[in-house]
XYZ file of C-alpha atoms in Angstrom:
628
model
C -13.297 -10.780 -15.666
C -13.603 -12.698 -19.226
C -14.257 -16.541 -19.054
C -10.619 -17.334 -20.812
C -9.117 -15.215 -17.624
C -11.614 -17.155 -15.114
C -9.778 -20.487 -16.260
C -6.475 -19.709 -15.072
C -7.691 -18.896 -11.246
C -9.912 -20.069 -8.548
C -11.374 -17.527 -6.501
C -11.439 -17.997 -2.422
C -12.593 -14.877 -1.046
C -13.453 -11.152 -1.451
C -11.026 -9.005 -0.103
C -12.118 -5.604 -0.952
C -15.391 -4.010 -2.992
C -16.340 -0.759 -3.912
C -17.223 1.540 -6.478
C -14.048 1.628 -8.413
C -12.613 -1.711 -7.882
C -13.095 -5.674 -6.841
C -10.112 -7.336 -5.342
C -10.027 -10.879 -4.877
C -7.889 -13.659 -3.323
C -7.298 -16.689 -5.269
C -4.647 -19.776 -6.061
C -3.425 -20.436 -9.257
C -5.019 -23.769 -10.879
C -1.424 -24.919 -11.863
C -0.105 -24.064 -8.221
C -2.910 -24.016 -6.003
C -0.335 -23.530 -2.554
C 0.472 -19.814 -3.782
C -1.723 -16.844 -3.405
C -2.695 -14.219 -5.379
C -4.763 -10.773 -5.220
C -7.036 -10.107 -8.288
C -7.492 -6.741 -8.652
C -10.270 -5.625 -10.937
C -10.409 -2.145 -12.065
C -13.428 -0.398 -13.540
C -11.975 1.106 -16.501
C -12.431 5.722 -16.282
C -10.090 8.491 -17.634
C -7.388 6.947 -14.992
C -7.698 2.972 -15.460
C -6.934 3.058 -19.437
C -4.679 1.605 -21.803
C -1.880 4.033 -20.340
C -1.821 2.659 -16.891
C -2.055 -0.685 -18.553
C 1.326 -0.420 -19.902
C 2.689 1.459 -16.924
C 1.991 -0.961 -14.388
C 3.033 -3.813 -16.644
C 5.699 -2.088 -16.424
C 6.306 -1.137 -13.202
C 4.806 -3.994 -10.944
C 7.486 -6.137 -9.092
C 4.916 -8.839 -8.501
C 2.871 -8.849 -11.453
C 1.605 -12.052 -12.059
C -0.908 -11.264 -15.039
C -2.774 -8.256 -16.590
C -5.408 -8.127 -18.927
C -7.113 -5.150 -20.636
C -10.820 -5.392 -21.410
C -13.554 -3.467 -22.495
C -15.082 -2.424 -18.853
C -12.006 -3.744 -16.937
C -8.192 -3.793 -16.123
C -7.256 -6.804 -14.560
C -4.240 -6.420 -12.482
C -3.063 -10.330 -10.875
C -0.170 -10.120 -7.875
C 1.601 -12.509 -6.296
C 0.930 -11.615 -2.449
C 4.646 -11.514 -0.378
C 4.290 -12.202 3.074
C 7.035 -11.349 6.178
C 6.817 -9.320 8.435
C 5.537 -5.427 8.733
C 8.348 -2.933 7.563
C 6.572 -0.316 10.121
C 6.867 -3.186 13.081
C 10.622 -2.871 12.313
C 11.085 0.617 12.259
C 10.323 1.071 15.555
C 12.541 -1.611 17.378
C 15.031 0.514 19.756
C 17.377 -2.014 18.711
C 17.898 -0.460 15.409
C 21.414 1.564 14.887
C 21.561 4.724 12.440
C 23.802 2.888 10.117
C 20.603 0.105 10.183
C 18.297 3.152 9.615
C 20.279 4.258 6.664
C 20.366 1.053 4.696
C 16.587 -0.069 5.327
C 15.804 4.007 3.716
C 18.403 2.523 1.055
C 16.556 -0.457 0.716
C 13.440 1.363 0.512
C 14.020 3.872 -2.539
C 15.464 1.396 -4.521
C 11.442 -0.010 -4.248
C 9.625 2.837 -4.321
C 12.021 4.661 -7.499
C 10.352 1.427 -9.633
C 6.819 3.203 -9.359
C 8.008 6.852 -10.526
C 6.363 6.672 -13.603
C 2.927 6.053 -12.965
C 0.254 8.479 -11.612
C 0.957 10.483 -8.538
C -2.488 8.768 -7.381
C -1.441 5.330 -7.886
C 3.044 6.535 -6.556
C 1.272 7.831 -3.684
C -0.394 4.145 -2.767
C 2.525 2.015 -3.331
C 5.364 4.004 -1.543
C 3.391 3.907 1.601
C 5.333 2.355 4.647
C 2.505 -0.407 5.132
C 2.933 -1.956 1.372
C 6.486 -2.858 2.440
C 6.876 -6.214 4.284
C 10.667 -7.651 5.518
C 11.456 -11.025 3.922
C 14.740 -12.912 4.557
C 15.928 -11.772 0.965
C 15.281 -7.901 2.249
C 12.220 -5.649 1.493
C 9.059 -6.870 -0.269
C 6.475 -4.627 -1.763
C 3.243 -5.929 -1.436
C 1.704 -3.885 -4.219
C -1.707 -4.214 -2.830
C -3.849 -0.819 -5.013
C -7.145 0.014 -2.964
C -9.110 2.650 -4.147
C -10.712 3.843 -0.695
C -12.801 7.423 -0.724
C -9.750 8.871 0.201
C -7.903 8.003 -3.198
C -7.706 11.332 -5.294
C -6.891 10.346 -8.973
C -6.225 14.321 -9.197
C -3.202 14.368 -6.572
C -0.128 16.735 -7.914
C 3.514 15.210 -8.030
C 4.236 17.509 -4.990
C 2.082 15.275 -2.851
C 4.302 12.382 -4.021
C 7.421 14.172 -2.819
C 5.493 15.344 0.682
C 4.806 11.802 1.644
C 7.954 10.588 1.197
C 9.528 13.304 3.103
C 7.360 11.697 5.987
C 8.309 8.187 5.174
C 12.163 8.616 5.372
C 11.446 10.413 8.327
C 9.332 7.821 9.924
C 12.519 5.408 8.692
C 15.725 7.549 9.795
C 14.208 9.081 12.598
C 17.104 11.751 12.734
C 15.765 13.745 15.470
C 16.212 10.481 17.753
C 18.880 8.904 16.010
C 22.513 9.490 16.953
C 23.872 10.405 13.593
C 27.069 12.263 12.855
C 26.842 15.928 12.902
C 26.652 16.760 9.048
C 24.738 12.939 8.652
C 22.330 14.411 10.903
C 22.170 17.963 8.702
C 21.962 15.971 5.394
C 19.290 14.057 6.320
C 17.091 16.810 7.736
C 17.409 18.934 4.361
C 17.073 15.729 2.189
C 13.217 14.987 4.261
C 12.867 19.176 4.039
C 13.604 19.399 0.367
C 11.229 16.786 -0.621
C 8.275 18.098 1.650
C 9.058 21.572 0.211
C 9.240 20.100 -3.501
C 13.036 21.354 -4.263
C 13.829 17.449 -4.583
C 10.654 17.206 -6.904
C 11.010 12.937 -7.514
C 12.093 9.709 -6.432
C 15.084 9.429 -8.345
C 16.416 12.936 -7.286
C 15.816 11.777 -3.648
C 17.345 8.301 -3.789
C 20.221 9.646 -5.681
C 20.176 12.735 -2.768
C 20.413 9.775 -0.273
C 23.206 7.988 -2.106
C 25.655 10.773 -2.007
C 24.472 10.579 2.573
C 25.028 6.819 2.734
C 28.502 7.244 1.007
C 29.708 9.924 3.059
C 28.486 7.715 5.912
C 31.239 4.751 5.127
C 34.175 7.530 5.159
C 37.100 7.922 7.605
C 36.314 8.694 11.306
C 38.703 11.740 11.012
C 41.175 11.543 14.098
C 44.402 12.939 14.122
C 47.218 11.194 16.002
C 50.584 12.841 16.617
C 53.579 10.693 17.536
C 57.340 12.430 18.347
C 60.057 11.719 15.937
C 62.796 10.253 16.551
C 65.289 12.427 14.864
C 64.163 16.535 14.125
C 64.608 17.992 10.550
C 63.341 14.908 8.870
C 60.629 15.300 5.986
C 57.265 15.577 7.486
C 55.244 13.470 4.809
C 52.121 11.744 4.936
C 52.042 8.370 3.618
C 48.683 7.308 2.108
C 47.994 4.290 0.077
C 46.785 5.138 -3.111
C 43.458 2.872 -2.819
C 42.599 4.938 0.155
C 43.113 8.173 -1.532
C 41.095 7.218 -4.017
C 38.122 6.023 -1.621
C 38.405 9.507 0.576
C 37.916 11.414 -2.062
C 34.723 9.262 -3.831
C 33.451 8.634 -0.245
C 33.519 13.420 0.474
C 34.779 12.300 3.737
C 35.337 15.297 6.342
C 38.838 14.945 7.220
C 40.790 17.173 10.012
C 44.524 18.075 9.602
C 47.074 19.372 12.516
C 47.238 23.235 12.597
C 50.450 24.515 11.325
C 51.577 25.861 14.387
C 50.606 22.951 17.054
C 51.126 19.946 15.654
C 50.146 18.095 18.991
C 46.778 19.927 18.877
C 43.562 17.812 20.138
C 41.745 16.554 16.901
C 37.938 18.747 17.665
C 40.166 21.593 17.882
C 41.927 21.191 14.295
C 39.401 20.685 12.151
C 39.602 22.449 8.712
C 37.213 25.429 8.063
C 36.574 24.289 5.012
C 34.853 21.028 6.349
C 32.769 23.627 8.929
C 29.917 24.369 6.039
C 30.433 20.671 4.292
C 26.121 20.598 4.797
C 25.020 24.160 4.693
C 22.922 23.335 1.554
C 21.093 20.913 -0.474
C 19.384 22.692 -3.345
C 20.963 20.878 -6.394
C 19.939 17.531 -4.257
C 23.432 16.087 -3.801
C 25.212 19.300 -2.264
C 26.345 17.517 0.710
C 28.412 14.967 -0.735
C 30.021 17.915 -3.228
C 30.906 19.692 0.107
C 32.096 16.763 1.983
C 34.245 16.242 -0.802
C 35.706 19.672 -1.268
C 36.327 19.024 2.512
C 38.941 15.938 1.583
C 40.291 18.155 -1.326
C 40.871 21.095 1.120
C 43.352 18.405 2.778
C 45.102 17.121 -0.255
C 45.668 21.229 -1.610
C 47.066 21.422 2.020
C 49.996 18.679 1.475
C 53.376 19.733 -0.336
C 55.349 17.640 -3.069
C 55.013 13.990 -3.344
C 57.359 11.390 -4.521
C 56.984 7.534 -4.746
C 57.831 5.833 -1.901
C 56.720 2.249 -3.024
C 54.327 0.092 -5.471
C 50.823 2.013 -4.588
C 52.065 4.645 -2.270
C 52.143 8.597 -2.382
C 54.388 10.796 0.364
C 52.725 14.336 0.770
C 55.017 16.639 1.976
C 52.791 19.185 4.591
C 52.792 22.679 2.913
C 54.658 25.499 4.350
C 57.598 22.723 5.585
C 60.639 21.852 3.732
C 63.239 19.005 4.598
C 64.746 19.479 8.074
C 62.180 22.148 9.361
C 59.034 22.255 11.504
C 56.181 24.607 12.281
C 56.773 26.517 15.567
C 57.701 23.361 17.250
C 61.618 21.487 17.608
C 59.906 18.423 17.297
C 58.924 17.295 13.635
C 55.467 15.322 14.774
C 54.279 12.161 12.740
C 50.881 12.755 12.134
C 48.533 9.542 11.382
C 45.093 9.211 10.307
C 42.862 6.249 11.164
C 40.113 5.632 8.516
C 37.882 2.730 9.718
C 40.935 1.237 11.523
C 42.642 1.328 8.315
C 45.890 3.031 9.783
C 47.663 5.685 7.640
C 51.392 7.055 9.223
C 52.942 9.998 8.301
C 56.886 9.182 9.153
C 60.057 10.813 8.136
C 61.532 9.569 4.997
C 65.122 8.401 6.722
C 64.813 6.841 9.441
C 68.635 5.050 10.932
C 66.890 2.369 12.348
C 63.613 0.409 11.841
C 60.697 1.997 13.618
C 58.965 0.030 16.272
C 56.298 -1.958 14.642
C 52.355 -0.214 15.212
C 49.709 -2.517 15.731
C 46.771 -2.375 13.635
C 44.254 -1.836 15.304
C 41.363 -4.875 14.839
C 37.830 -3.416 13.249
C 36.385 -1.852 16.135
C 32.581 -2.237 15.223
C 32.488 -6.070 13.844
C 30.477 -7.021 16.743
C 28.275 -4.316 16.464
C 27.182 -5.928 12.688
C 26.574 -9.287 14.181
C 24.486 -7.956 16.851
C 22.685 -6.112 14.192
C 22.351 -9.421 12.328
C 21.154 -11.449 15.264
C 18.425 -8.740 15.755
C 17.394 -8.609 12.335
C 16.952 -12.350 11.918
C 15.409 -12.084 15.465
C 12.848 -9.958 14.219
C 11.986 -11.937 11.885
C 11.752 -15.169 13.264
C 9.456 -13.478 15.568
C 7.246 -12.164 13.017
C 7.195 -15.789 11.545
C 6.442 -17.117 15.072
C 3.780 -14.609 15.565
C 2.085 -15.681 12.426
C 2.423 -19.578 13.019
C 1.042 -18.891 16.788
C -1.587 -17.577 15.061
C -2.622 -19.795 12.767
C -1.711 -23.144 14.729
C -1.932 -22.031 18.590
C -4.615 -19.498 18.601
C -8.333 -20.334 18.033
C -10.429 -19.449 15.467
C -12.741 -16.809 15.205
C -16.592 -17.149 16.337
C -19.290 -16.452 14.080
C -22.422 -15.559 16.011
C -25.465 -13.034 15.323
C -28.838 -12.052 16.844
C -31.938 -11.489 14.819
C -34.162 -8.712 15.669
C -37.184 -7.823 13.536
C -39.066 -4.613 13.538
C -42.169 -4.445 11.310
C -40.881 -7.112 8.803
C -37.288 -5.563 9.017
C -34.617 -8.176 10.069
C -31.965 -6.650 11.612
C -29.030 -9.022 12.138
C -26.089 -8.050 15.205
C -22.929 -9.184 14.742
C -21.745 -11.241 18.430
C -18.462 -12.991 16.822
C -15.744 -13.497 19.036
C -11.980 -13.597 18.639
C -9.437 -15.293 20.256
C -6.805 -13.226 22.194
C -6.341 -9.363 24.002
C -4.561 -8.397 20.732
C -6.644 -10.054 18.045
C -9.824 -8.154 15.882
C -12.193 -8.748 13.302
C -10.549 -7.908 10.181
C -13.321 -8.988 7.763
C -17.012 -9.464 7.916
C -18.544 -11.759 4.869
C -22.888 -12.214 4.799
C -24.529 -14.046 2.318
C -28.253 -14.299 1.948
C -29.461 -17.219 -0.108
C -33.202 -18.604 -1.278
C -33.552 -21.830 -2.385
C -30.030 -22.609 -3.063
C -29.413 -18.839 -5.022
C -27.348 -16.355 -3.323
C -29.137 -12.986 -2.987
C -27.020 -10.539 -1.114
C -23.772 -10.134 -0.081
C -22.481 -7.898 2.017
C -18.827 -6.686 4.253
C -21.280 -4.274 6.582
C -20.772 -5.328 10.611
C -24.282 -5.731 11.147
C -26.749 -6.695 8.061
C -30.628 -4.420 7.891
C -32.675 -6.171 5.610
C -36.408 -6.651 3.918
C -37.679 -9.231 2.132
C -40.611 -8.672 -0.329
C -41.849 -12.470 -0.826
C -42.684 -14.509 1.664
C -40.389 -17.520 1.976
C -37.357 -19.368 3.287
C -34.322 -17.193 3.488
C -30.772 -18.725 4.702
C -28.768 -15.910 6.312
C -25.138 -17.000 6.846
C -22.097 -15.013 8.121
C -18.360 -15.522 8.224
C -15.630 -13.213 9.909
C -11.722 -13.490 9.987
C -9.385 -12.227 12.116
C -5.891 -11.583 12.050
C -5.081 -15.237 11.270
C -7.646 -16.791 9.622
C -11.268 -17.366 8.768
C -14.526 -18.645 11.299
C -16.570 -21.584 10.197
C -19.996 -20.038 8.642
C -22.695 -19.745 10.860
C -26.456 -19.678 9.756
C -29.696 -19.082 10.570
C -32.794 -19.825 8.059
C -35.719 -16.838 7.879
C -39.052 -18.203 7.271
C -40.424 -14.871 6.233
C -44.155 -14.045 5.944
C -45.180 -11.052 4.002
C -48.757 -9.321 5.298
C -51.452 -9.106 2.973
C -50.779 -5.808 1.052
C -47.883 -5.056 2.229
C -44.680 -3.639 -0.308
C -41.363 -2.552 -0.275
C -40.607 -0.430 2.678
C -40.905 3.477 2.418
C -38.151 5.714 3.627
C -39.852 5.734 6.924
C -39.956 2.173 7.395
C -43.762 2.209 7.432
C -44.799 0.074 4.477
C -46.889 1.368 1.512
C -49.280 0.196 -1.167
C -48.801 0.970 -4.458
C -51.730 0.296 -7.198
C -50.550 -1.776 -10.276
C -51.610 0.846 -12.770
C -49.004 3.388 -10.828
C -46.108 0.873 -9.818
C -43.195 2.025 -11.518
C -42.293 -1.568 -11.846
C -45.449 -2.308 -14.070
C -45.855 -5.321 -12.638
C -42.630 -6.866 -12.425
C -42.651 -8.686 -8.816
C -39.445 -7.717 -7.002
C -37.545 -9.655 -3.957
C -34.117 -8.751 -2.005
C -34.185 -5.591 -1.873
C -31.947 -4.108 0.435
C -32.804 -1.858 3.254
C -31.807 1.436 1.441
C -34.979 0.952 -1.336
C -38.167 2.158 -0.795
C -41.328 3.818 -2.771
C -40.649 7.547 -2.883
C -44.406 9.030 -3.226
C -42.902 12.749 -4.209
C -41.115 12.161 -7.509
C -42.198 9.970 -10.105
C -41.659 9.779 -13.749
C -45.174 8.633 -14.292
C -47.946 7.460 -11.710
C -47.491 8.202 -7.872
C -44.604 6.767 -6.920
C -40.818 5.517 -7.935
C -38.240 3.617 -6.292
C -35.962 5.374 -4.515
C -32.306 4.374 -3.845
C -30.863 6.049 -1.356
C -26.714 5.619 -1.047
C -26.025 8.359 0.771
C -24.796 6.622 3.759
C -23.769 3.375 1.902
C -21.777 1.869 -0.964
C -24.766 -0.043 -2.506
C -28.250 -0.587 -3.270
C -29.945 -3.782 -4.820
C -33.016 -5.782 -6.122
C -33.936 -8.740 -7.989
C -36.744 -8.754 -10.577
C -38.766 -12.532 -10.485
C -40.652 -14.134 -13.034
C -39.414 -12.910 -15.957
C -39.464 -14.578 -19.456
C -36.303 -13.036 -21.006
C -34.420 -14.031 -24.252
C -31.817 -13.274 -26.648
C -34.952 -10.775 -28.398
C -36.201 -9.719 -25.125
C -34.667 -6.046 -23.326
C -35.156 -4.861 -20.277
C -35.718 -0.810 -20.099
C -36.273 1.475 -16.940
C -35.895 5.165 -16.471
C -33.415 6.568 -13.819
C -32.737 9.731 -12.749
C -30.026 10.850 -10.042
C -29.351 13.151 -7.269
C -25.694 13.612 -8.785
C -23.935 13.964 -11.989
C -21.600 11.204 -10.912
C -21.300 8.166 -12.596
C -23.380 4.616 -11.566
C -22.102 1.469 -11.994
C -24.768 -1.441 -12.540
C -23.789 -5.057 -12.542
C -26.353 -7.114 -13.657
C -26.703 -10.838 -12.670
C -29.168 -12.870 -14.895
C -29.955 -16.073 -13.514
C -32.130 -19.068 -15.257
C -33.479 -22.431 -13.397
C -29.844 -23.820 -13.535
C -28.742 -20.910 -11.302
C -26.148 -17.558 -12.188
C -26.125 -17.707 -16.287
C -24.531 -14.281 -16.840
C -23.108 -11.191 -15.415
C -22.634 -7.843 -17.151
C -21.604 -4.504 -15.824
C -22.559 -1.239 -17.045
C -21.342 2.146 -16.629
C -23.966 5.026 -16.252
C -23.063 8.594 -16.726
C -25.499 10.896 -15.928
C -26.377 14.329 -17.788
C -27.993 16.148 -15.347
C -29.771 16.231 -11.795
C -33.316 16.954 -12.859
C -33.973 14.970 -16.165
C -35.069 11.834 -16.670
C -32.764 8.891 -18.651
C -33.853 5.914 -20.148
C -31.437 2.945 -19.217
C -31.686 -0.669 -21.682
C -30.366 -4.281 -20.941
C -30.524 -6.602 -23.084
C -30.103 -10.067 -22.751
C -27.129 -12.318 -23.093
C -29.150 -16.079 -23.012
C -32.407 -17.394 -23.654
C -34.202 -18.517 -20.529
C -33.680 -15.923 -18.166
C -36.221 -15.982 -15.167
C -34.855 -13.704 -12.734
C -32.342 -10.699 -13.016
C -30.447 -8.959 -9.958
C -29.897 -5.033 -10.171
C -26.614 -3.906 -8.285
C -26.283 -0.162 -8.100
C -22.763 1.190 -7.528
C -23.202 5.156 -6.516
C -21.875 6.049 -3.321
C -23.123 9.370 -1.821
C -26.010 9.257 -4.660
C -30.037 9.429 -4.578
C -31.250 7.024 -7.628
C -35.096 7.011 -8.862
C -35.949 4.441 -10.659
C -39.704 3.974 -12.655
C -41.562 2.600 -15.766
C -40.048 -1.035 -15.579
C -40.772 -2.540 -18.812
C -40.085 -5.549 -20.596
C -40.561 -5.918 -24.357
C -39.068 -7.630 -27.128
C -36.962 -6.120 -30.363
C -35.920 -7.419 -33.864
C-alpha cells in the first residue's frame, strides 16, 4: 500500500493473508465509527489495469481503489444485517416472499456481469448477501482461497446460480402455482445447462415469472339471467385488459355448451402448454400471454358501454340466443378480487347490487411484514447479545519444547454451545520488534539466538476479540547448535560452506532447515519447505546496509510457480521499509540469482517472507556487497 494511501486509513486487524492477497480491517481517519475491508491484490495476468476499471465499475460499496505498480487496492465499506442464507430457510417464508427476495437478488448479482467469471462466481454467492432494513446488501468481501480458479468458464457462472435460485425459491417445497412451479424449474435447468448463458438473460427470464405471478386467479362464476335472449357480453374495464394481457395471465372461459361448467373443468387448451418451454429465456410469459389472447380471439363484437369500458360479445352467440342452454348465464371473472361481470346489455330493472369482495390476502402481507422485521430484529438482537451479554473469548496456550523446538497449543475458550473461534492472531516479538506473525491454531517454532522472546496470542469469536495473552521465552541456544534440519535433529554447518556466508540468522520458522543434499556451492543450503504451509521466513542480523549496499542470494525451486517475497528492513528506530517482490521462476533444476537493494541508509536487520504455497525453495551464497 503507498504511504499517500496509508494516510487516509488506520489499520485494526488482519482479516485474511495468503499468497494472492492481504485483506485488512480498518476505520477511516475522517470517520473512525465506520468500517472498512482493505483488500490488497498482488497484481498477475488477472489483477491488472482491466479489473481495475471493472470493479470501479461494478462495486456497490467501493469506497476507494488505487492501482500501483505491485498492487490493486480495492477499499469497501463493510454492510452488516443479518445472513441472507439464515433467511432463506425460515418456514415462515411464502412463495410470493421467495419470489421477490430471488428478485431482489438478481438485481445485485446482474451489477457484477461484467467482470471475470472468477471474480462473478465470488460475489453472487448466497453468503456475500446480508438483509438490511433497506433490503439486500452485498457484502462484496473477494477472498482468493486455493479453491479460486482465475480460469473458470462463464458456464460455471450460470451453474452456480442455477443452485442459488434454487437454494432461494425452493420450488420443489414451495407451493407455487402449477405453471409458476414449471417456470421456475426450467429457468434453474436452463442456467445449469447454459441455454440461459448470463445474468441478465436470467433476471430478465425471472421477470417475465414474477409478472405472470401478480395475474388474475382465473375463476369463472356463472350467475342466471334474469330475462333469456339478452346479449351475453363481458364487461371488462379497459385498465384491466390492458394489465391481463402485460401480466400473460392464464385465464379460463365457460365451454360453449355448459355455461354452468365447474371452472378446473373449462380451462382453455390453449393455456394447457402456457410452460412447455423456455429456450428463448422468456417463453413462459409469451405463452401465458397467448393464453389471455386465446380468450380475447374467443369474445364477439364489442361496443362502448361507458368512459373506459369494452362489452365482448361471446363468439358463436348473437342477441337473444344461448349455447345449448335456455338460460343466457352471466359469466364473471375475479382478478385479485377485482370483480369483472358479464351482464346483459338491457336489463328492465336495476340489478341487485354485488359486493366486492375485500382483498382476500392483505393479512397475509402484514404477517409477512411482521416476520420479516422479526427476523431481523432478531438478527440485530443476536448480534447485540453477543457483543454486550456474552463474554469474551479466552486466550490461553501451553508451551511444550522438544530439542529447542517450542511448540505452542492453543487452550482458548469461548463463551456459549453455539459460539467458535473464528480467528487466531500470534505475534512473536524481541526486544520490542515483531518477528512473526501468524493465523495457524497452534504456533511450531525455533529460535536461532539465544534471548528473550515475547510470544503473544489473540483469538475472536463470533462477536468480538480476547484480550492478548503472553508468555516471554528466555531461549538458550547450545553451543554449536544451528538451524534445525528437516529431521529436527540440529546440524553444524562450517563457515566456509554456510550458504549464508556468514550472515547470522534469527526467526526462522519451523519449515527452514539446512538441506545437506543440494547445494549451489559448499555442503549445504537452506531449504524452505511450503508444502504443507502458506509461508516460510527468516531474518538476517547485523547487517550494515545502505542506499549503495545490495543484498544477493541464489534460489532455486521445486516449481515453476511464482514466489512472492516481502521484504521488511528494519534500522535501530524499528520497521524502516517494506518492499515486495515477485519471483518467477524458469525452471525446476537451475539455479537463479535474486538482488535487493536497499531503500535507506542504516539498515541493521532485514526479514525474508517467502510466499509459495505447495513449493520447495533452496536458498545459498548469501552475500552482501556494495555497487556504484
Amino acid at each position: 500500500m503507498s504511504e499517500a494511501f496509508m494516510e487516509l486509513f488506520d489499520i485494526k486487524e488482519v482479516f485474511e493473508q495468503n499468497s494472492r492477497q492481504r485483506i485488512l480491517m480498518g476505520t477511516p481517519k475522517r470517520s473512525p465509527d465506520e468500517i472498512v475491508v482493505i483488500n490488497r491484490f498482488y497484481r498477475d495476468e488477472t489483477f491488472n489495469e482491466s479489473l481495475y476499471l471493472l470493479l470501479k465499475r461494478s462495486l456497490k460499496n467501493l469506497v476507494q481503489i488505487e492501482n500501483t505498480a505491485t498492487e490493486l487496492v480495492v477499499v469497501t465499506a463493510y454492510p452488516e444485517g443479518a445472513p441472507l442464507t439464515a433467511l432463506i430457510e425460515s418456514p415462515r417464508l411464502l412463495p410470493s416472499d421467495r419470489m421477490k427476495l430471488a428478485e431482489f437478488y438478481l438485481d445485485q448479482a446482474a451489477a457484477y456481469e461484467g467482470l471475470p467469471p472468477a471474480i462473478q462466481s465470488l460475489l453472487i454467492d448466497l453468503n456475500q448477501f446480508v438483509v438490511q432494513d433497506t433490503g439486500l446488501e452485498p457484502k462484496e468481501l473477494i477472498v482468493l482461497d486455493r479453491g479460486f480458479k482465475p480460469e473458470l468458464e462463464p458456464s460455471a457462472v450460470t451453474k452456480k446460480l442455477s443452485g442459488v435460485l434454487n437454494h432461494i425459491l425452493k420450488p420443489n417445497e414451495a407451493a407455487y402455482e402449477e405453471f409458476e412451479t414449471d417456470g421456475i424449474r426450467n429457468l434453474i435447468a436452463g442456467l445449469a445447462v447454459g441455454a440461459i448463458s448470463s445474468i441478465s438473460a436470467a433476471r430478465g427470464t425471472f421477470a417475465g415469472l414474477m409478472a405472470s405471478s401478480e395475474r388474475v386467479s382465473g375463476t369463472i362464476h356463472t350467475t342466471t339471467s334474469e330475462k333469456a335472449g339478452s346479449n351475453a357480453g363481458v364487461s371488462v374495464p379497459g385498465a384491466a385488459v390492458a394489465g391481463a394481457s402485460v401480466a400473460g395471465a392464464r385465464v379460463t372461459r365457460a365451454s360453449e355448451n355448459s355455461v354452468n361448467t365447474h371452472p378446473e373443468n373449462s380451462r382453455s387448451e390453449t393455456d394447457g402448454n402456457a410452460t412447455s418451454s423456455i429456450a428463448a429465456g422468456s417463453a413462459v410469459l409469451g405463452a401465458a400471454a397467448a393464453g389471455a389472447a386465446a380468450f380475447g380471439a374467443s369474445a364477439g363484437g364489442a361496443t362502448a358501454e361507458g368512459t373506459g369500458t369494452t362489452t365482448l360479445r361471446s363468439a358463436g352467440q348473437g342477441p337473444g340466443t344461448s349455447s345449448g342452454d335456455s338460460r343466457t348465464g352471466a359469466v364473471g371473472i375475479e382478478l385479485d378480487n377485482l370483480f369483472i361481470s358479464e351482464e346483459p346489455a338491457k336489463r328492465t330493472s336495476p340489478p341487485r347490487k354485488k359486493t366486492v369482495k375485500k382483498r382476500q390476502f392483505k393479512w397475509i402481507a402484514w404477517l409477512l411484514l411482521i416476520a420479516v422485521a422479526c427476523l431481523v430484529l432478531f438478527g440485530i438482537f443476536n448480534i447485540l447479545t453477543g457483543l454486550f451479554v456474552r463474554k469474551a473469548p479466552v486466550a490461553r496456550f501451553e508451551t511444550q519444547i522438544d530439542n529447542g523446538t517450542y511448540h505452542f497449543i492453543n487452550k482458548s475458550s469461548v463463551s456459549g454451545s453455539d459460539n467458535k473461534l473464528t480467528q487466531i492472531s500470534w505475534r512473536i516479538e524481541k526486544d520490542g520488534t515483531e518477528l512473526l506473525s501468524s493465523d495457524e491454531f497452534d504456533l511450531t517454532v525455533s529460535f536461532k539466538n539465544a534471548g528473550k522472546y515475547k510470544v503473544t496470542l489473540m483469538v475472536k469469536d463470533r462477536y468480538r476479540w480476547s484480550s492478548a495473552y503472553s508468555q516471554v521465552m528466555e531461549h538458550e541456544l547450545a553451543e554449536g547448535a544451528s538451524i534445525p534440519s528437516g529431521e529436527g535433529e540440529p546440524v553444524t554447518v562450517s563457515e566456509a560452506d554456510d550458504p549464508l556466508s556468514g550472515i547470522q540468522t534469527s526467526n526462522v520458522s519451523a519449515n527452514v532447515s539446512y538441506d545437506e543434499k543440494i547445494s549451489r556451492t559448499g555442503t549445504a543450503s537452506l531449504k524452505l519447505d511450503m508444502t504443507n504451509t502458506d509461508q516460510a521466513q527468516l531474518s538476517l542480523d547485523g547487517l550494515n546496509v545502505n542506499r549503495s549496499t545490495a543484498l544477493s542470494f541464489w534460489m532455486k525451486s521445486s516449481e515453476t510457480d511464482r514466489v512472492i517475497l516481502t521484504v521488511f528492513g528494519y534500522n535501530d528506530n524499528g520497521l524502516k521499509f517494506t518492499k515486495k517482490l515477485t519471483l518467477m521462476p524458469q525452471s525446476t533444476s537451475n539455479w537463479e540469482m535474486v538482488t535487493i537493494q536497499s531503500n535507506y541508509d542504516g539498515i541493521t536487520a532485514m526479514k525474508l517472507q517467502f510466499s509459495a504455497p505447495g513449493t520447495i525453495l533452496w536458498l545459498d551464497n548469501f552475500e552482501l556487497a556494495a555497487f556504484k
